[in-house]
Amino acid sequence: AGQFAVTNERLSLASGGLGWNKSVRRRRKEREVEEEKRGCLSETSGSFRACSHDFRTYTHDFRTYTRDIRTYTNDFRTCTHDFRTYTHDFRTYTHDFRTYIHDFRTCTHDFRTYTLDFRTCTH
């Protein structure tokens, strides 16, 4: 199960099980979305161009569930930069990732030098 289901499970428990069927349907849908996102990140060598809709639709994921980015080690395994320190950048520059075509699986550059604007990365 994805990270996103955990929050709703906690909310359901906190409410004493009220709306259980609705919570189950929501968790099922979120699992489907999470599986789709994982599949999308795995396709075309992890190119973000193929996943542009994920970054447009799930902007809040990168702000709230920062640790999720660290779980995609199969896609980001060769990157040298630390995504954990860029919650602000993911929130502010989401539009950059919708148009960015670099394959992060083969990225070796340190993106910490691009804290102002990811669009300045040219390799």
N, CA, C and O atoms as a DFTB+ gen file, in Angstrom:
492 C
 N C O
     1  1       0.837      -1.198       0.000
     2  2       0.000       0.000       0.000
     3  2       0.867       1.240       0.000
     4  3       1.972       1.227       0.541
     5  1       0.390       2.284      -0.585
     6  2       1.153       3.517      -0.678
     7  2       1.124       4.304       0.609
     8  3       0.360       3.999       1.525
     9  1       1.955       5.306       0.669
    10  2       2.025       6.155       1.854
    11  2       0.726       6.921       2.064
    12  3       0.376       7.263       3.194
    13  1       0.012       7.189       0.973
    14  2      -1.156       8.058       1.050
    15  2      -2.307       7.415       1.818
    16  3      -3.121       8.115       2.420
    17  1      -2.376       6.082       1.800
    18  2      -3.483       5.404       2.463
    19  2      -3.387       5.530       3.978
    20  3      -4.407       5.480       4.666
    21  1      -2.184       5.691       4.504
    22  2      -1.990       5.707       5.956
    23  2      -2.772       6.834       6.598
    24  3      -3.427       6.629       7.621
    25  1      -2.715       8.018       6.016
    26  2      -3.388       9.180       6.594
    27  2      -4.881       8.948       6.708
    28  3      -5.473       9.244       7.746
    29  1      -5.502       8.424       5.664
    30  2      -6.940       8.211       5.689
    31  2      -7.337       7.112       6.661
    32  3      -8.407       7.172       7.266
    33  1      -6.483       6.110       6.816
    34  2      -6.780       5.071       7.789
    35  2      -6.799       5.662       9.197
    36  3      -7.655       5.318      10.012
    37  1      -5.859       6.546       9.471
    38  2      -5.819       7.174      10.790
    39  2      -7.048       8.043      11.001
    40  3      -7.636       8.041      12.082
    41  1      -7.435       8.780       9.979
    42  2      -8.615       9.625      10.092
    43  2      -9.859       8.783      10.354
    44  3     -10.722       9.165      11.144
    45  1      -9.945       7.638       9.686
    46  2     -11.096       6.765       9.861
    47  2     -11.154       6.224      11.286
    48  3     -12.224       6.170      11.893
    49  1      -9.998       5.826      11.815
    50  2      -9.959       5.304      13.178
    51  2     -10.308       6.390      14.188
    52  3     -11.002       6.133      15.172
    53  1      -9.823       7.607      13.938
    54  2     -10.079       8.706      14.866
    55  2     -11.560       9.054      14.925
    56  3     -12.041       9.535      15.951
    57  1     -12.281       8.822      13.847
    58  2     -13.702       9.164      13.814
    59  2     -14.577       8.021      14.321
    60  3     -15.804       8.094      14.253
    61  1     -13.948       6.975      14.823
    62  2     -14.708       5.865      15.381
    63  2     -15.343       4.982      14.328
    64  3     -16.319       4.286      14.609
    65  1     -14.802       5.000      13.115
    66  2     -15.311       4.130      12.070
    67  2     -16.472       4.708      11.299
    68  3     -17.012       4.032      10.423
    69  1     -16.880       5.937      11.588
    70  2     -17.982       6.546      10.845
    71  2     -17.568       6.739       9.397
    72  3     -16.436       7.132       9.113
    73  1     -18.472       6.465       8.498
    74  2     -18.152       6.609       7.080
    75  2     -17.155       5.573       6.598
    76  3     -16.345       5.850       5.713
    77  1     -17.209       4.385       7.173
    78  2     -16.208       3.365       6.859
    79  2     -16.192       3.021       5.378
    80  3     -15.122       2.954       4.773
    81  1     -17.379       2.800       4.776
    82  2     -17.426       2.436       3.362
    83  2     -16.803       3.509       2.490
    84  3     -16.093       3.211       1.530
    85  1     -17.073       4.757       2.831
    86  2     -16.497       5.862       2.066
    87  2     -14.977       5.867       2.190
    88  3     -14.270       6.116       1.213
    89  1     -14.476       5.592       3.397
    90  2     -13.033       5.548       3.616
    91  2     -12.389       4.418       2.833
    92  3     -11.309       4.582       2.265
    93  1     -13.053       3.277       2.804
    94  2     -12.523       2.131       2.061
    95  2     -12.426       2.462       0.581
    96  3     -11.423       2.166      -0.067
    97  1     -13.488       3.085       0.047
    98  2     -13.458       3.451      -1.373
    99  2     -12.349       4.462      -1.648
   100  3     -11.664       4.380      -2.667
   101  1     -12.177       5.414      -0.732
   102  2     -11.147       6.430      -0.918
   103  2      -9.760       5.799      -0.893
   104  3      -8.910       6.129      -1.721
   105  1      -9.526       4.875       0.070
   106  2      -8.220       4.225       0.150
   107  2      -7.949       3.384      -1.088
   108  3      -6.827       3.351      -1.593
   109  1      -8.993       2.696      -1.580
   110  2      -8.822       1.885      -2.781
   111  2      -8.421       2.766      -3.963
   112  3      -7.518       2.420      -4.724
   113  1      -9.096       3.907      -4.112
   114  2      -8.777       4.828      -5.197
   115  2      -7.362       5.379      -5.044
   116  3      -6.638       5.502      -6.032
   117  1      -6.962       5.709      -3.827
   118  2      -5.624       6.255      -3.607
   119  2      -4.554       5.211      -3.887
   120  3      -3.477       5.539      -4.385
   121  1      -4.852       3.937      -3.564
   122  2      -3.896       2.881      -3.902
   123  2      -3.739       2.759      -5.411
   124  3      -2.633       2.565      -5.915
   125  1      -4.863       2.875      -6.135
   126  2      -4.795       2.807      -7.595
   127  2      -3.971       3.961      -8.150
   128  3      -3.167       3.775      -9.063
   129  1      -4.174       5.151      -7.597
   130  2      -3.410       6.321      -8.046
   131  2      -1.928       6.127      -7.761
   132  3      -1.084       6.438      -8.601
   133  1      -1.611       5.610      -6.570
   134  2      -0.220       5.397      -6.189
   135  2       0.442       4.372      -7.105
   136  3       1.590       4.549      -7.512
   137  1      -0.288       3.294      -7.433
   138  2       0.258       2.284      -8.333
   139  2       0.491       2.866      -9.720
   140  3       1.487       2.561     -10.375
   141  1      -0.441       3.711     -10.158
   142  2      -0.283       4.349     -11.461
   143  2       0.938       5.257     -11.466
   144  3       1.684       5.290     -12.445
   145  1       1.146       5.995     -10.377
   146  2       2.297       6.889     -10.294
   147  2       3.596       6.102     -10.311
   148  3       4.548       6.486     -10.990
   149  1       3.638       4.987      -9.555
   150  2       4.858       4.178      -9.538
   151  2       5.152       3.616     -10.921
   152  3       6.300       3.602     -11.364
   153  1       4.101       3.151     -11.601
   154  2       4.292       2.619     -12.943
   155  2       4.771       3.683     -13.901
   156  3       5.615       3.429     -14.761
   157  1       4.224       4.886     -13.748
   158  2       4.598       5.974     -14.632
   159  2       6.055       6.354     -14.424
   160  3       6.771       6.618     -15.390
   161  1       6.499       6.383     -13.177
   162  2       7.882       6.745     -12.903
   163  2       8.850       5.685     -13.418
   164  3      10.012       5.980     -13.695
   165  1       8.364       4.444     -13.546
   166  2       9.234       3.365     -14.000
   167  2       9.340       3.313     -15.521
   168  3      10.290       2.739     -16.054
   169  1       8.380       3.903     -16.221
   170  2       8.369       3.842     -17.676
   171  2       9.331       4.847     -18.290
   172  3       9.713       5.834     -17.661
   173  1       9.708       4.576     -19.518
   174  2      10.562       5.462     -20.325
   175  2      11.765       5.950     -19.523
   176  3      12.084       7.139     -19.523
   177  1      12.424       5.023     -18.845
   178  2      13.634       5.329     -18.079
   179  2      13.399       6.401     -17.026
   180  3      14.318       7.144     -16.681
   181  1      12.188       6.488     -16.518
   182  2      11.909       7.437     -15.456
   183  2      11.757       8.862     -15.924
   184  3      11.836       9.786     -15.115
   185  1      11.541       9.065     -17.209
   186  2      11.409      10.428     -17.722
   187  2      10.188      11.109     -17.134
   188  3       9.096      10.540     -17.125
   189  1      10.372      12.336     -16.639
   190  2       9.253      13.053     -16.042
   191  2       8.284      13.551     -17.100
   192  3       7.150      13.901     -16.775
   193  1       8.697      13.590     -18.344
   194  2       7.772      14.007     -19.401
   195  2       6.583      13.053     -19.453
   196  3       5.451      13.478     -19.680
   197  1       6.841      11.765     -19.242
   198  2       5.763      10.778     -19.288
   199  2       4.841      10.895     -18.076
   200  3       3.726      10.374     -18.100
   201  1       5.283      11.561     -17.035
   202  2       4.510      11.635     -15.798
   203  2       4.049      13.048     -15.502
   204  3       3.783      13.376     -14.346
   205  1       3.949      13.880     -16.501
   206  2       3.670      15.293     -16.243
   207  2       2.362      15.490     -15.488
   208  3       2.245      16.413     -14.681
   209  1       1.367      14.623     -15.745
   210  2       0.088      14.802     -15.066
   211  2       0.207      14.564     -13.568
   212  3      -0.539      15.155     -12.787
   213  1       1.153      13.689     -13.148
   214  2       1.322      13.444     -11.722
   215  2       1.765      14.712     -10.993
   216  3       1.255      15.027      -9.918
   217  1       2.710      15.430     -11.580
   218  2       3.224      16.621     -10.917
   219  2       2.199      17.741     -10.927
   220  3       2.190      18.590     -10.036
   221  1       1.339      17.745     -11.930
   222  2       0.327      18.796     -11.991
   223  2      -0.811      18.519     -11.003
   224  3      -1.317      19.436     -10.356
   225  1      -1.206      17.256     -10.893
   226  2      -2.377      16.907     -10.097
   227  2      -2.048      16.707      -8.627
   228  3      -2.880      17.002      -7.768
   229  1      -0.865      16.216      -8.320
   230  2      -0.542      15.835      -6.954
   231  2       0.532      16.723      -6.346
   232  3       1.431      16.242      -5.657
   233  1       0.432      18.023      -6.607
   234  2       1.412      18.958      -6.056
   235  2       1.516      18.811      -4.542
   236  3       2.610      18.873      -3.981
   237  1       0.364      18.614      -3.879
   238  2       0.367      18.528      -2.419
   239  2       1.153      17.321      -1.923
   240  3       1.631      17.324      -0.788
   241  1       1.296      16.292      -2.752
   242  2       2.032      15.108      -2.317
   243  2       3.477      15.459      -1.992
   244  3       4.042      14.964      -1.017
   245  1       4.068      16.315      -2.813
   246  2       5.472      16.642      -2.608
   247  2       5.665      17.574      -1.420
   248  3       6.750      17.640      -0.841
   249  1       4.605      18.296      -1.060
   250  2       4.704      19.178       0.099
   251  2       4.458      18.402       1.399
   252  3       5.145      18.615       2.397
   253  1       3.473      17.505       1.372
   254  2       3.051      16.834       2.595
   255  2       3.771      15.510       2.817
   256  3       4.104      15.165       3.951
   257  1       4.011      14.777       1.751
   258  2       4.593      13.444       1.868
   259  2       6.001      13.436       1.289
   260  3       6.303      12.666       0.377
   261  1       6.855      14.293       1.822
   262  2       8.206      14.415       1.283
   263  2       8.926      13.073       1.272
   264  3       9.700      12.787       0.358
   265  1       8.673      12.248       2.291
   266  2       9.405      10.991       2.373
   267  2       9.052      10.041       1.241
   268  3       9.815       9.119       0.954
   269  1       7.908      10.247       0.588
   270  2       7.553       9.380      -0.526
   271  2       8.600       9.434      -1.630
   272  3       8.880       8.421      -2.272
   273  1       9.173      10.596      -1.852
   274  2      10.180      10.734      -2.906
   275  2      11.373       9.833      -2.596
   276  3      11.988       9.274      -3.505
   277  1      11.693       9.694      -1.323
   278  2      12.831       8.862      -0.960
   279  2      12.542       7.378      -1.172
   280  3      13.474       6.578      -1.253
   281  1      11.259       6.994      -1.262
   282  2      10.947       5.577      -1.421
   283  2      11.136       5.102      -2.859
   284  3      11.175       3.896      -3.101
   285  1      11.253       6.015      -3.812
   286  2      11.408       5.614      -5.204
   287  2      12.882       5.391      -5.533
   288  3      13.413       5.973      -6.479
   289  1      13.534       4.541      -4.741
   290  2      14.972       4.367      -4.912
   291  2      15.307       3.706      -6.242
   292  3      16.411       3.882      -6.757
   293  1      14.378       2.954      -6.802
   294  2      14.658       2.317      -8.083
   295  2      14.758       3.348      -9.200
   296  3      15.424       3.111     -10.208
   297  1      14.100       4.492      -9.028
   298  2      14.147       5.518     -10.059
   299  2      15.212       6.572      -9.786
   300  3      15.778       7.140     -10.720
   301  1      15.486       6.837      -8.516
   302  2      16.402       7.917      -8.181
   303  2      17.742       7.400      -7.661
   304  3      18.514       8.164      -7.081
   305  1      18.023       6.126      -7.860
   306  2      19.152       5.504      -7.179
   307  2      20.502       6.122      -7.523
   308  3      21.418       6.074      -6.702
   309  1      20.653       6.705      -8.726
   310  2      21.962       7.244      -9.071
   311  2      22.053       8.749      -8.880
   312  3      23.082       9.349      -9.193
   313  1      20.998       9.368      -8.375
   314  2      21.036      10.818      -8.169
   315  2      21.887      11.161      -6.947
   316  3      21.871      10.454      -5.939
   317  1      22.624      12.253      -7.060
   318  2      23.509      12.634      -5.961
   319  2      22.895      13.684      -5.056
   320  3      23.397      13.915      -3.956
   321  1      21.825      14.324      -5.489
   322  2      21.252      15.379      -4.657
   323  2      20.251      14.804      -3.663
   324  3      19.791      13.673      -3.816
   325  1      19.923      15.578      -2.659
   326  2      19.082      15.123      -1.556
   327  2      17.700      15.734      -1.690
   328  3      17.523      16.928      -1.444
   329  1      16.711      14.925      -2.079
   330  2      15.353      15.433      -2.258
   331  2      14.731      15.857      -0.924
   332  3      13.789      16.650      -0.898
   333  1      15.256      15.331       0.170
   334  2      14.650      15.633       1.460
   335  2      14.753      17.116       1.813
   336  3      13.976      17.613       2.628
   337  1      15.690      17.814       1.217
   338  2      15.886      19.219       1.569
   339  2      15.161      20.153       0.616
   340  3      15.346      21.368       0.686
   341  1      14.334      19.606      -0.278
   342  2      13.734      20.453      -1.302
   343  2      12.215      20.477      -1.278
   344  3      11.584      20.614      -2.325
   345  1      11.624      20.348      -0.108
   346  2      10.171      20.438      -0.027
   347  2       9.685      21.760      -0.598
   348  3       8.701      21.798      -1.336
   349  1      10.371      22.839      -0.259
   350  2       9.963      24.163      -0.743
   351  2      10.081      24.249      -2.260
   352  3       9.205      24.794      -2.933
   353  1      11.182      23.700      -2.793
   354  2      11.384      23.782      -4.236
   355  2      10.345      22.976      -5.000
   356  3       9.870      23.417      -6.046
   357  1       9.985      21.804      -4.494
   358  2       8.971      21.017      -5.183
   359  2       7.625      21.721      -5.160
   360  3       6.843      21.617      -6.105
   361  1       7.357      22.446      -4.066
   362  2       6.084      23.136      -3.969
   363  2       6.060      24.347      -4.903
   364  3       5.039      24.634      -5.527
   365  1       7.179      25.050      -4.995
   366  2       7.217      26.307      -5.742
   367  2       7.417      26.088      -7.234
   368  3       6.857      26.822      -8.048
   369  1       8.202      25.093      -7.598
   370  2       8.584      24.938      -8.995
   371  2       7.944      23.731      -9.659
   372  3       8.535      23.115     -10.546
   373  1       6.739      23.396      -9.229
   374  2       6.064      22.239      -9.809
   375  2       5.945      22.371     -11.315
   376  3       6.056      21.379     -12.036
   377  1       5.718      23.599     -11.803
   378  2       5.559      23.785     -13.244
   379  2       6.826      23.415     -13.999
   380  3       6.761      23.004     -15.157
   381  1       7.978      23.559     -13.353
   382  2       9.226      23.187     -14.005
   383  2       9.291      21.682     -14.239
   384  3       9.773      21.233     -15.279
   385  1       8.812      20.913     -13.285
   386  2       8.882      19.469     -13.422
   387  2       7.893      18.945     -14.461
   388  3       8.073      17.845     -14.983
   389  1       6.859      19.713     -14.763
   390  2       5.929      19.281     -15.802
   391  2       6.576      19.348     -17.178
   392  3       6.174      18.623     -18.087
   393  1       7.574      20.209     -17.338
   394  2       8.183      20.365     -18.655
   395  2       9.614      19.831     -18.693
   396  3      10.248      19.847     -19.748
   397  1      10.118      19.371     -17.582
   398  2      11.509      18.929     -17.506
   399  2      11.638      17.513     -18.061
   400  3      10.867      16.631     -17.684
   401  1      12.585      17.290     -18.936
   402  2      12.656      16.003     -19.635
   403  2      13.874      15.177     -19.226
   404  3      14.094      14.094     -19.768
   405  1      14.651      15.667     -18.296
   406  2      15.845      14.921     -17.909
   407  2      15.473      13.630     -17.177
   408  3      14.505      13.596     -16.418
   409  1      16.243      12.581     -17.409
   410  2      16.022      11.304     -16.734
   411  2      16.748      11.331     -15.392
   412  3      17.978      11.299     -15.353
   413  1      15.993      11.389     -14.289
   414  2      16.615      11.512     -12.984
   415  2      17.342      10.234     -12.561
   416  3      18.164      10.272     -11.646
   417  1      17.054       9.115     -13.206
   418  2      17.752       7.889     -12.812
   419  2      19.220       7.942     -13.190
   420  3      20.045       7.276     -12.563
   421  1      19.558       8.723     -14.206
   422  2      20.950       8.804     -14.626
   423  2      21.565      10.141     -14.258
   424  3      22.658      10.471     -14.717
   425  1      20.872      10.909     -13.435
   426  2      21.359      12.227     -13.039
   427  2      22.570      12.093     -12.119
   428  3      22.541      11.334     -11.151
   429  1      23.619      12.825     -12.424
   430  2      24.795      12.820     -11.556
   431  2      25.135      14.211     -11.056
   432  3      26.052      14.376     -10.250
   433  1      24.410      15.209     -11.523
   434  2      24.700      16.579     -11.110
   435  2      24.069      16.873      -9.752
   436  3      23.039      16.296      -9.401
   437  1      24.681      17.761      -9.001
   438  2      24.151      18.136      -7.693
   439  2      23.198      19.306      -7.853
   440  3      23.624      20.434      -8.100
   441  1      21.902      19.035      -7.711
   442  2      20.900      20.076      -7.927
   443  2      20.832      21.075      -6.775
   444  3      20.060      22.032      -6.833
   445  1      21.629      20.863      -5.735
   446  2      21.620      21.830      -4.647
   447  2      22.152      23.189      -5.095
   448  3      21.972      24.187      -4.398
   449  1      22.798      23.231      -6.240
   450  2      23.277      24.516      -6.754
   451  2      22.179      25.253      -7.504
   452  3      22.397      26.368      -7.977
   453  1      21.004      24.648      -7.621
   454  2      19.905      25.265      -8.365
   455  2      18.734      25.569      -7.437
   456  3      17.592      25.234      -7.754
   457  1      18.998      26.191      -6.310
   458  2      17.940      26.406      -5.331
   459  2      16.978      27.509      -5.747
   460  3      15.849      27.551      -5.256
   461  1      17.390      28.397      -6.633
   462  2      16.510      29.495      -7.020
   463  2      15.530      29.090      -8.106
   464  3      14.358      29.464      -8.059
   465  1      16.004      28.327      -9.084
   466  2      15.142      27.989     -10.204
   467  2      15.679      26.751     -10.898
   468  3      16.766      26.786     -11.476
   469  1      14.933      25.662     -10.849
   470  2      15.374      24.419     -11.477
   471  2      15.467      24.549     -12.991
   472  3      16.127      23.737     -13.640
   473  1      14.821      25.552     -13.557
   474  2      14.874      25.706     -15.007
   475  2      16.267      26.075     -15.496
   476  3      16.546      25.990     -16.692
   477  1      17.147      26.486     -14.582
   478  2      18.497      26.845     -15.005
   479  2      19.370      25.625     -15.254
   480  3      20.486      25.755     -15.757
   481  1      18.879      24.453     -14.910
   482  2      19.646      23.240     -15.176
   483  2      19.543      22.915     -16.660
   484  3      18.441      22.774     -17.190
   485  1      20.681      22.796     -17.331
   486  2      20.655      22.628     -18.783
   487  2      21.144      21.267     -19.246
   488  3      21.033      20.965     -20.434
   489  1      21.678      20.435     -18.370
   490  2      22.193      19.156     -18.855
   491  2      21.091      18.095     -18.871
   492  3      21.340      16.951     -19.252
